[in-house]
PDB file of C-alpha atoms in Angstrom:
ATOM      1  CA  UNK K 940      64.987  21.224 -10.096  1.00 64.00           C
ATOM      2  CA  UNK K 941      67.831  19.515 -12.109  1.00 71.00           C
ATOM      3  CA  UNK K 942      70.410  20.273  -9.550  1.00 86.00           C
ATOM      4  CA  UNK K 943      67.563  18.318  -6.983  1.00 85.00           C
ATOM      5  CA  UNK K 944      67.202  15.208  -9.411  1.00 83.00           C
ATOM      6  CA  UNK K 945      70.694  14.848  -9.561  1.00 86.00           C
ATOM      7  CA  UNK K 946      71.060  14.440  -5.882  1.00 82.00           C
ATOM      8  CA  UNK K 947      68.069  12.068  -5.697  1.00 81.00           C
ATOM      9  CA  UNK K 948      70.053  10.174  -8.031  1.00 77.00           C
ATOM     10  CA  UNK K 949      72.912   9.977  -5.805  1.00 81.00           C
ATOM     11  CA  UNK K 950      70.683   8.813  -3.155  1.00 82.00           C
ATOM     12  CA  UNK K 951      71.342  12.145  -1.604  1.00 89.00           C
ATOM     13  CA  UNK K 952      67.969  13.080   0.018  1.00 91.00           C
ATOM     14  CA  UNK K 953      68.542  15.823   2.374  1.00 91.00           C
ATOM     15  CA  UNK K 954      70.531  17.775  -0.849  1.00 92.00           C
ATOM     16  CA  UNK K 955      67.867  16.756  -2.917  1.00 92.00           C
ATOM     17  CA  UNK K 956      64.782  18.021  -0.612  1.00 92.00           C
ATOM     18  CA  UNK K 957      67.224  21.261   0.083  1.00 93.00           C
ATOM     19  CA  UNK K 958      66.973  22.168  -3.665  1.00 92.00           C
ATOM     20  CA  UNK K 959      63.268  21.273  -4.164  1.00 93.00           C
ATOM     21  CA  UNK K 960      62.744  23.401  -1.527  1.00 94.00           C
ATOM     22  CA  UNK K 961      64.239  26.453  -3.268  1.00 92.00           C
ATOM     23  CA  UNK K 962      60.904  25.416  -5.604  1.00 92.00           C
ATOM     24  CA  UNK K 963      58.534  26.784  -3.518  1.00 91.00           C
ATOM     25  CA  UNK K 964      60.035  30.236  -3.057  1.00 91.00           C
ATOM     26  CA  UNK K 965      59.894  30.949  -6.470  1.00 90.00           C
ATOM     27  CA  UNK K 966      56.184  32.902  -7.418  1.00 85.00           C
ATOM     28  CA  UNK K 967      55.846  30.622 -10.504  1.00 91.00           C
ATOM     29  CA  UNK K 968      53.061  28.451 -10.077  1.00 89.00           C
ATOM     30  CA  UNK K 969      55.035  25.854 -12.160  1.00 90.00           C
ATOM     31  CA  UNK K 970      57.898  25.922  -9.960  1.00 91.00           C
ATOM     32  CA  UNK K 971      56.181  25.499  -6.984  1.00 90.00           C
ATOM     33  CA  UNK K 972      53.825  22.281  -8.584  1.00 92.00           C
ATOM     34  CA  UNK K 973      57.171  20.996  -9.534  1.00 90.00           C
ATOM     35  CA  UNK K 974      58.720  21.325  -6.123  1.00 92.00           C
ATOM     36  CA  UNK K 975      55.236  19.590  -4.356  1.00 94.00           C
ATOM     37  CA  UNK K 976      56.029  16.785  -7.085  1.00 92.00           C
ATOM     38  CA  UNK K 977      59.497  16.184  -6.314  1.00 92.00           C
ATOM     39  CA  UNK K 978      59.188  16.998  -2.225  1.00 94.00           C
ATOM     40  CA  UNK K 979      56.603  14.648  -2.147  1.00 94.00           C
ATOM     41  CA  UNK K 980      58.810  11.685  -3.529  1.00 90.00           C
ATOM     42  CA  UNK K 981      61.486  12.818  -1.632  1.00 92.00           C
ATOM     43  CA  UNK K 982      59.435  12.539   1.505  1.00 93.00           C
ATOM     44  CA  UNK K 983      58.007   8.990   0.217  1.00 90.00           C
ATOM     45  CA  UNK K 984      61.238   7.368  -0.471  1.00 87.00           C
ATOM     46  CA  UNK K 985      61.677   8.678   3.154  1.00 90.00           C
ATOM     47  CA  UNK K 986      58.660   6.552   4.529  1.00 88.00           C
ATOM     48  CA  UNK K 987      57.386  10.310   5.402  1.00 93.00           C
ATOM     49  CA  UNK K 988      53.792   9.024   4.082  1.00 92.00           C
ATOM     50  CA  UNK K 989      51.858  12.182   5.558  1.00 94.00           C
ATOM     51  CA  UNK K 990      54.133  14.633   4.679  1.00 95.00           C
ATOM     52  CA  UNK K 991      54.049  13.225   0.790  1.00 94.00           C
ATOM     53  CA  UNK K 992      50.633  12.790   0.890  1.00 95.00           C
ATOM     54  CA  UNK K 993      50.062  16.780   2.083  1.00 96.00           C
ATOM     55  CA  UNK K 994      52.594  18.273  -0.322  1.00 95.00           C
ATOM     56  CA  UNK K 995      50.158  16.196  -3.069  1.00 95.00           C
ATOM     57  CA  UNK K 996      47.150  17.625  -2.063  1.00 96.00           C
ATOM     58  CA  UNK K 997      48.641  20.863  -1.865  1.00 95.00           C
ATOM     59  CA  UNK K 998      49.361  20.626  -5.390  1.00 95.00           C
ATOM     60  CA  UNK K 999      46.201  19.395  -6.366  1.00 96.00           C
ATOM     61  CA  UNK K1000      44.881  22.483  -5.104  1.00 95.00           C
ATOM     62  CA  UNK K1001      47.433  24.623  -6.612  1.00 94.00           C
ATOM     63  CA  UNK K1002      46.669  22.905  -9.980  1.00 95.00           C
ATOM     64  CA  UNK K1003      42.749  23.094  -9.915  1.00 95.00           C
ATOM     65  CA  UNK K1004      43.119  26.997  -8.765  1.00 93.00           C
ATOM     66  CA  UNK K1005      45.429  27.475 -11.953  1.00 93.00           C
ATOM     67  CA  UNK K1006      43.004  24.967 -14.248  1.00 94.00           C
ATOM     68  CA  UNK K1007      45.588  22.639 -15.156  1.00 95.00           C
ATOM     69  CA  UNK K1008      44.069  19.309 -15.448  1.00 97.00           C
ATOM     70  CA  UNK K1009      47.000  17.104 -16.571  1.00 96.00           C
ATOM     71  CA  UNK K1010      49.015  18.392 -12.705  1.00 95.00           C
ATOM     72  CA  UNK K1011      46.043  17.611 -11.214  1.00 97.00           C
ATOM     73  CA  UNK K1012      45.917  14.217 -12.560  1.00 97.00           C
ATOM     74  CA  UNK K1013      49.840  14.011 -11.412  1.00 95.00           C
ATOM     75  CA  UNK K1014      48.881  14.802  -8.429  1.00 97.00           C
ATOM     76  CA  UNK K1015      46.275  12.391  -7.756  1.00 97.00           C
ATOM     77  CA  UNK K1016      48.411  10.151  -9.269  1.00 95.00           C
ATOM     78  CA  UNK K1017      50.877  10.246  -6.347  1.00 95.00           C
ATOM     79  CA  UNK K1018      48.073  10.430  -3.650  1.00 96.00           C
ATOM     80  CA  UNK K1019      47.139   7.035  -4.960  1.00 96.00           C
ATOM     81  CA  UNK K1020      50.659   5.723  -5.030  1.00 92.00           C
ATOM     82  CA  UNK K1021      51.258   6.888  -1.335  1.00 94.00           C
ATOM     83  CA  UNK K1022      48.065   5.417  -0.529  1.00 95.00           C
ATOM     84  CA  UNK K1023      49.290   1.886  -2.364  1.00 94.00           C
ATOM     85  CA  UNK K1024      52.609   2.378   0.207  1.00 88.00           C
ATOM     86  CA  UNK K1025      50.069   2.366   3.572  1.00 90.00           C
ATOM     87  CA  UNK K1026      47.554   0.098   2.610  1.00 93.00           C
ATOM     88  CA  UNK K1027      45.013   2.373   2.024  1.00 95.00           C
ATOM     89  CA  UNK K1028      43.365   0.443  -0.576  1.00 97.00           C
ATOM     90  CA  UNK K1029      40.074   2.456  -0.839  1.00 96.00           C
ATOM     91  CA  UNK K1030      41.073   5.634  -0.423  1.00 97.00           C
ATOM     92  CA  UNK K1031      43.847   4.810  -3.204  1.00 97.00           C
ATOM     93  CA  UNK K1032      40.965   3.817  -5.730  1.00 98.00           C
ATOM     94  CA  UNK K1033      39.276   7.537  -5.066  1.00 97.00           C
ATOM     95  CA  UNK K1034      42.471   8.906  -5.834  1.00 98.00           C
ATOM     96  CA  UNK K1035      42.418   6.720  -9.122  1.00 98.00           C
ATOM     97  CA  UNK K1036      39.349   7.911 -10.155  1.00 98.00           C
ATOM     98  CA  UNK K1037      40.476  11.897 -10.053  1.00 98.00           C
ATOM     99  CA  UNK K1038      43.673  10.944 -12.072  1.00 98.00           C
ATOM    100  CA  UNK K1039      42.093   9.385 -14.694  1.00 98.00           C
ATOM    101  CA  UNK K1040      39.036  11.861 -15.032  1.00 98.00           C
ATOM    102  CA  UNK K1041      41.530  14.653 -15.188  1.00 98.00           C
ATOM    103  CA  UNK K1042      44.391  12.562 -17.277  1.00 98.00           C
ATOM    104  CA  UNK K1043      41.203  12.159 -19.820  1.00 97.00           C
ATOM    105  CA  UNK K1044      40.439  15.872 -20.007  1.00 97.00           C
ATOM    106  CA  UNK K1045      43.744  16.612 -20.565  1.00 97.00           C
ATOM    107  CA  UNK K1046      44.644  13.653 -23.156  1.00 96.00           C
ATOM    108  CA  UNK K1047      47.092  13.011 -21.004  1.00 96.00           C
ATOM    109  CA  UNK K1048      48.078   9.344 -21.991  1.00 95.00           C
ATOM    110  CA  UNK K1049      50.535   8.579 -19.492  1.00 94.00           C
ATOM    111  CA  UNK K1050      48.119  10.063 -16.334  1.00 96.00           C
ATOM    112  CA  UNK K1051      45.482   7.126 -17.805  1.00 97.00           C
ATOM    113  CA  UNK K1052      47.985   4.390 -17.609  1.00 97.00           C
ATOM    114  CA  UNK K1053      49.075   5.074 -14.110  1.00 96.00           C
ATOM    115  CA  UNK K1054      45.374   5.423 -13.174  1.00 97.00           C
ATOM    116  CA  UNK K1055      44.759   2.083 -14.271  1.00 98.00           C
ATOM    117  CA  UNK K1056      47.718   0.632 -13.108  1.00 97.00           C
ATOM    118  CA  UNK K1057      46.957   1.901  -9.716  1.00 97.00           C
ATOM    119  CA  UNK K1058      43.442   0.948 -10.063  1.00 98.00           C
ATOM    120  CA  UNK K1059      44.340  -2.290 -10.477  1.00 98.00           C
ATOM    121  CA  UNK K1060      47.243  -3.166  -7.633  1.00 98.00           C
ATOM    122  CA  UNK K1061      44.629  -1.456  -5.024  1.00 98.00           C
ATOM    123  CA  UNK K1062      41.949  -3.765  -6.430  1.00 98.00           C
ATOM    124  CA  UNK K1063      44.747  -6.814  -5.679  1.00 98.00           C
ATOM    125  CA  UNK K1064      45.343  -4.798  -2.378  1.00 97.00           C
ATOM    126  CA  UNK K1065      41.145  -5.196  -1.600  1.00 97.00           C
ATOM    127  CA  UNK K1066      41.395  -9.027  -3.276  1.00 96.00           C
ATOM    128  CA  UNK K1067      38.991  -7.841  -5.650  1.00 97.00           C
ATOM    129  CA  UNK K1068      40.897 -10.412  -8.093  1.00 97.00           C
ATOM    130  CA  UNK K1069      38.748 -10.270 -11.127  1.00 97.00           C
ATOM    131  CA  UNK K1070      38.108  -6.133 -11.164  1.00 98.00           C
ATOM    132  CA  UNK K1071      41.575  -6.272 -11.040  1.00 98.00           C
ATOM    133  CA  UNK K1072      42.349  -8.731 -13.336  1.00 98.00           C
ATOM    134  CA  UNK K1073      39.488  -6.803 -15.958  1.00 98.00           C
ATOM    135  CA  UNK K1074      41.526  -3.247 -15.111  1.00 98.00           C
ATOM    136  CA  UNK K1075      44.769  -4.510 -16.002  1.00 98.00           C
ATOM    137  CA  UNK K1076      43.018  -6.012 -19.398  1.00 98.00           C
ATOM    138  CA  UNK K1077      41.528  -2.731 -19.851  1.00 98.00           C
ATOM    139  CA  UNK K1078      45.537  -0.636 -19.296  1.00 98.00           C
ATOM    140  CA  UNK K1079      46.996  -3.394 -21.899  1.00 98.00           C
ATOM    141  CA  UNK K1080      44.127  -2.482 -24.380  1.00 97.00           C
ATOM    142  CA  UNK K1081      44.733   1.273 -24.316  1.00 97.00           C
ATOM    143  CA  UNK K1082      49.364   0.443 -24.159  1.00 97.00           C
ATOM    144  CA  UNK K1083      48.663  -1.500 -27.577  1.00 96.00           C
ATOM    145  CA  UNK K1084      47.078   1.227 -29.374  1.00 95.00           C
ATOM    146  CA  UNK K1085      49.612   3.517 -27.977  1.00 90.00           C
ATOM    147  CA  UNK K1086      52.847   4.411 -28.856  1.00 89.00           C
ATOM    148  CA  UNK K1087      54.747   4.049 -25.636  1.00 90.00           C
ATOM    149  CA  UNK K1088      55.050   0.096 -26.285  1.00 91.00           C
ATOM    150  CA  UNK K1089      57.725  -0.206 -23.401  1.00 90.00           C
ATOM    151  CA  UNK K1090      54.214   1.339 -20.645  1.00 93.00           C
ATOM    152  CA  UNK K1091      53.470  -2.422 -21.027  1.00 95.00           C
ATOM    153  CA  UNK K1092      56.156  -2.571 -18.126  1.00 94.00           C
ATOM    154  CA  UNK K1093      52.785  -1.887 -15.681  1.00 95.00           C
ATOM    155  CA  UNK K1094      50.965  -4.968 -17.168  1.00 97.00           C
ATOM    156  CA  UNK K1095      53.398  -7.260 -16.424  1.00 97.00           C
ATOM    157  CA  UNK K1096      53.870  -6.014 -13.024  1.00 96.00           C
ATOM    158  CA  UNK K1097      49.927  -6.453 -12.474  1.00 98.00           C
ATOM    159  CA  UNK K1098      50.453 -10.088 -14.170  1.00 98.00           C
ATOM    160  CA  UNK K1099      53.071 -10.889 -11.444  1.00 97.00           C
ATOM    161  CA  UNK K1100      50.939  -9.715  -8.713  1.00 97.00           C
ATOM    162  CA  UNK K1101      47.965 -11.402  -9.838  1.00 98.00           C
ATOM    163  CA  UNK K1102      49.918 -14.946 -10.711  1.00 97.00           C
ATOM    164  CA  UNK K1103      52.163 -14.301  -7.369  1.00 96.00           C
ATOM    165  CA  UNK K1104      48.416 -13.930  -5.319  1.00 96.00           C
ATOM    166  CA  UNK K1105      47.747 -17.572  -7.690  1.00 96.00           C
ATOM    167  CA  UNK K1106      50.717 -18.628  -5.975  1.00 96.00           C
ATOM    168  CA  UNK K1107      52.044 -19.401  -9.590  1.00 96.00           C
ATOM    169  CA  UNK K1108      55.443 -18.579  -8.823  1.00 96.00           C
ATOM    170  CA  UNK K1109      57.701 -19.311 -11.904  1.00 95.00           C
ATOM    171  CA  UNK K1110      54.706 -17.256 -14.346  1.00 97.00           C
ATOM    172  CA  UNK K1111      54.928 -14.462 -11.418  1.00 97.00           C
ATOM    173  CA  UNK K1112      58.734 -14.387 -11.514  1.00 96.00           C
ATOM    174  CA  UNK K1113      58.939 -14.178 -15.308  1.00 96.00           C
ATOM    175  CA  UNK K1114      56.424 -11.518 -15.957  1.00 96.00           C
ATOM    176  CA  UNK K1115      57.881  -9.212 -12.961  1.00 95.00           C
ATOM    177  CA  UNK K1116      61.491 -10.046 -14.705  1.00 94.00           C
ATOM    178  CA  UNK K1117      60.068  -8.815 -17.408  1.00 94.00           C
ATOM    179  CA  UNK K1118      58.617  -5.917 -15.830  1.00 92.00           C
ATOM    180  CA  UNK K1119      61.949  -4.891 -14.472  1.00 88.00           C
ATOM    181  CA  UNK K1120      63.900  -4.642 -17.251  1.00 88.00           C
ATOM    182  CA  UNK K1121      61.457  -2.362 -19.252  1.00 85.00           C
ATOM    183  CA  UNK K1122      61.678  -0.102 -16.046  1.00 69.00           C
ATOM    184  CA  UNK K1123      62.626   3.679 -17.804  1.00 59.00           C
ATOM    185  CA  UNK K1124      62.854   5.959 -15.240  1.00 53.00           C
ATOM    186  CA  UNK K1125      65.190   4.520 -12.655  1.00 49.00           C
ATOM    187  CA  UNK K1126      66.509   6.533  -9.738  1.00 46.00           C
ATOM    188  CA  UNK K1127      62.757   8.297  -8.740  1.00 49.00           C
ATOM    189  CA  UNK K1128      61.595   5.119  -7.922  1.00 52.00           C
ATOM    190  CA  UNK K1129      64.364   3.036  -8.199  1.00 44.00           C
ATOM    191  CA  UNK K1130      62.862   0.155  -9.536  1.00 68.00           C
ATOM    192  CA  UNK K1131      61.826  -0.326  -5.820  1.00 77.00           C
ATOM    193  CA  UNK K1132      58.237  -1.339  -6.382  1.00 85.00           C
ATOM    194  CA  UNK K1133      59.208  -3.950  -9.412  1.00 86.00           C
ATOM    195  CA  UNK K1134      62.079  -4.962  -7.238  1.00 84.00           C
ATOM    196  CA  UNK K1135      60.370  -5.739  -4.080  1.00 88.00           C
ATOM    197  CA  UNK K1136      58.150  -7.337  -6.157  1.00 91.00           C
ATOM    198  CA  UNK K1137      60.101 -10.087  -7.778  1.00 89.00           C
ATOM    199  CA  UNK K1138      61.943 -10.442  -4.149  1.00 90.00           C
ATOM    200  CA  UNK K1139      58.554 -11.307  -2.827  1.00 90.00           C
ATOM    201  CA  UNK K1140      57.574 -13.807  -5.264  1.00 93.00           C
ATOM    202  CA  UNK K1141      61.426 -15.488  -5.135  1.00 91.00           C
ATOM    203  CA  UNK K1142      61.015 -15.284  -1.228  1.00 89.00           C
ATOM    204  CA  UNK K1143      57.413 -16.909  -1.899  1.00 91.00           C
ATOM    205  CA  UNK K1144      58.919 -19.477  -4.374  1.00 87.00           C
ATOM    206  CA  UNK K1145      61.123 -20.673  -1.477  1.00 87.00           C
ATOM    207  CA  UNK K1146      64.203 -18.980  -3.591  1.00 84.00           C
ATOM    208  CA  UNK K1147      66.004 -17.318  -0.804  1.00 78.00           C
ATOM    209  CA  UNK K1148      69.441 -17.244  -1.955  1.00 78.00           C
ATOM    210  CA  UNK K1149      67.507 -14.924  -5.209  1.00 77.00           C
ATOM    211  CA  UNK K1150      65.070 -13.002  -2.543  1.00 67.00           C
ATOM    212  CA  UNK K1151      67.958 -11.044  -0.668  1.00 62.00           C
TER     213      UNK K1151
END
């Protein structure tokens, strides 16, 4: 898997998907939820948004027939993200709903805050403005009694979105600055979501030179 991560890094895709596919020819059922997982994003990064969104049911299955609550809720957790990608706002907020029942069995802290996070940007996506302003209340709550202070990345994203839909463009643009430079994980998402963004809200702002 390692060997696969590095080449997403590089951008590589084909190398990377090559490795994860090695993944699924191992009998491990770990090895092959991991290779789903990583396929998927491959596949997503790709624009591939059927392909993902099979290989993530595949391993929802995989991870209910095994019991293992906390893959299921990563699972669902990417469903709803690929969902986010095509606009399917409703079926995203089902997918929501199964990561954070199973995050919750599993006390899986970080599965919760991506539920809610999602929650809330299909909510904006459906222009249900004050669910989603309530959600993203509700995912700032739960990142203040945590421990993983820098999580409170996803709240300021779902600020900017909500203050960019306000069209209040400098509070937008500072709390999706903001947003972006708490980003952790880097090259699996690449910031893109954060980046695109703050290039919306400059291009919105009438800041070309800064939307490019």
């Amino acid at each position: 898997m390692y060997k696969g991560d590095i080449y997403l890094y590089k951008e590589d895709l084909s190398r990377a998907e090559e490795e994860y596919q090695k993944l699924l020819q191992m009998k491990e059922p770990a090895a092959h939820a991991w290779g789903l997982n990583r396929l998927a994003y491959v596949w997503l990064l790709q624009g591939k948004y059927e392909k993902a969104k099979n290989a993530w049911k595949q391993g929802v299955g995989l991870a209910e027939m095994v019991g293992q609550d906390s893959w299921i809720a990563r699972f669902a957790n990417g469903l709803e993200y690929v969902c986010l990608y095509s606009g399917d706002f409703d079926e995203a907020l089902k997918y929501c709903q199964m990561a954070w029942e199973s995050a919750e069995r599993a006390e899986y802290q970080e599965g919760q805050r991506l539920a809610l996070y999602g929650r809330a940007r299909a909510l904006i996506g459906t222009k249900s403005m004050d669910k989603a302003q309530s959600t993203a209340d509700e995912l700032k709550e739960m990142i203040d009694k945590g421990l993983f202070k820098k999580a409170i990345r996803y709240h300021h994203h779902l600020m900017g979105l909500l203050e960019l839909e306000k069209k209040r463009y400098p509070q937008a643009i500072k709390y999706l600055e903001s947003a972006l430079a708490l980003e952790a994980y880097g090259p699996l998402s690449k910031n893109a979501v954060f980046l695109d963004s703050l290039a919306l809200a400059h291009y919105q702002a009438g800041n070309l030179d800064k939307a490019a």
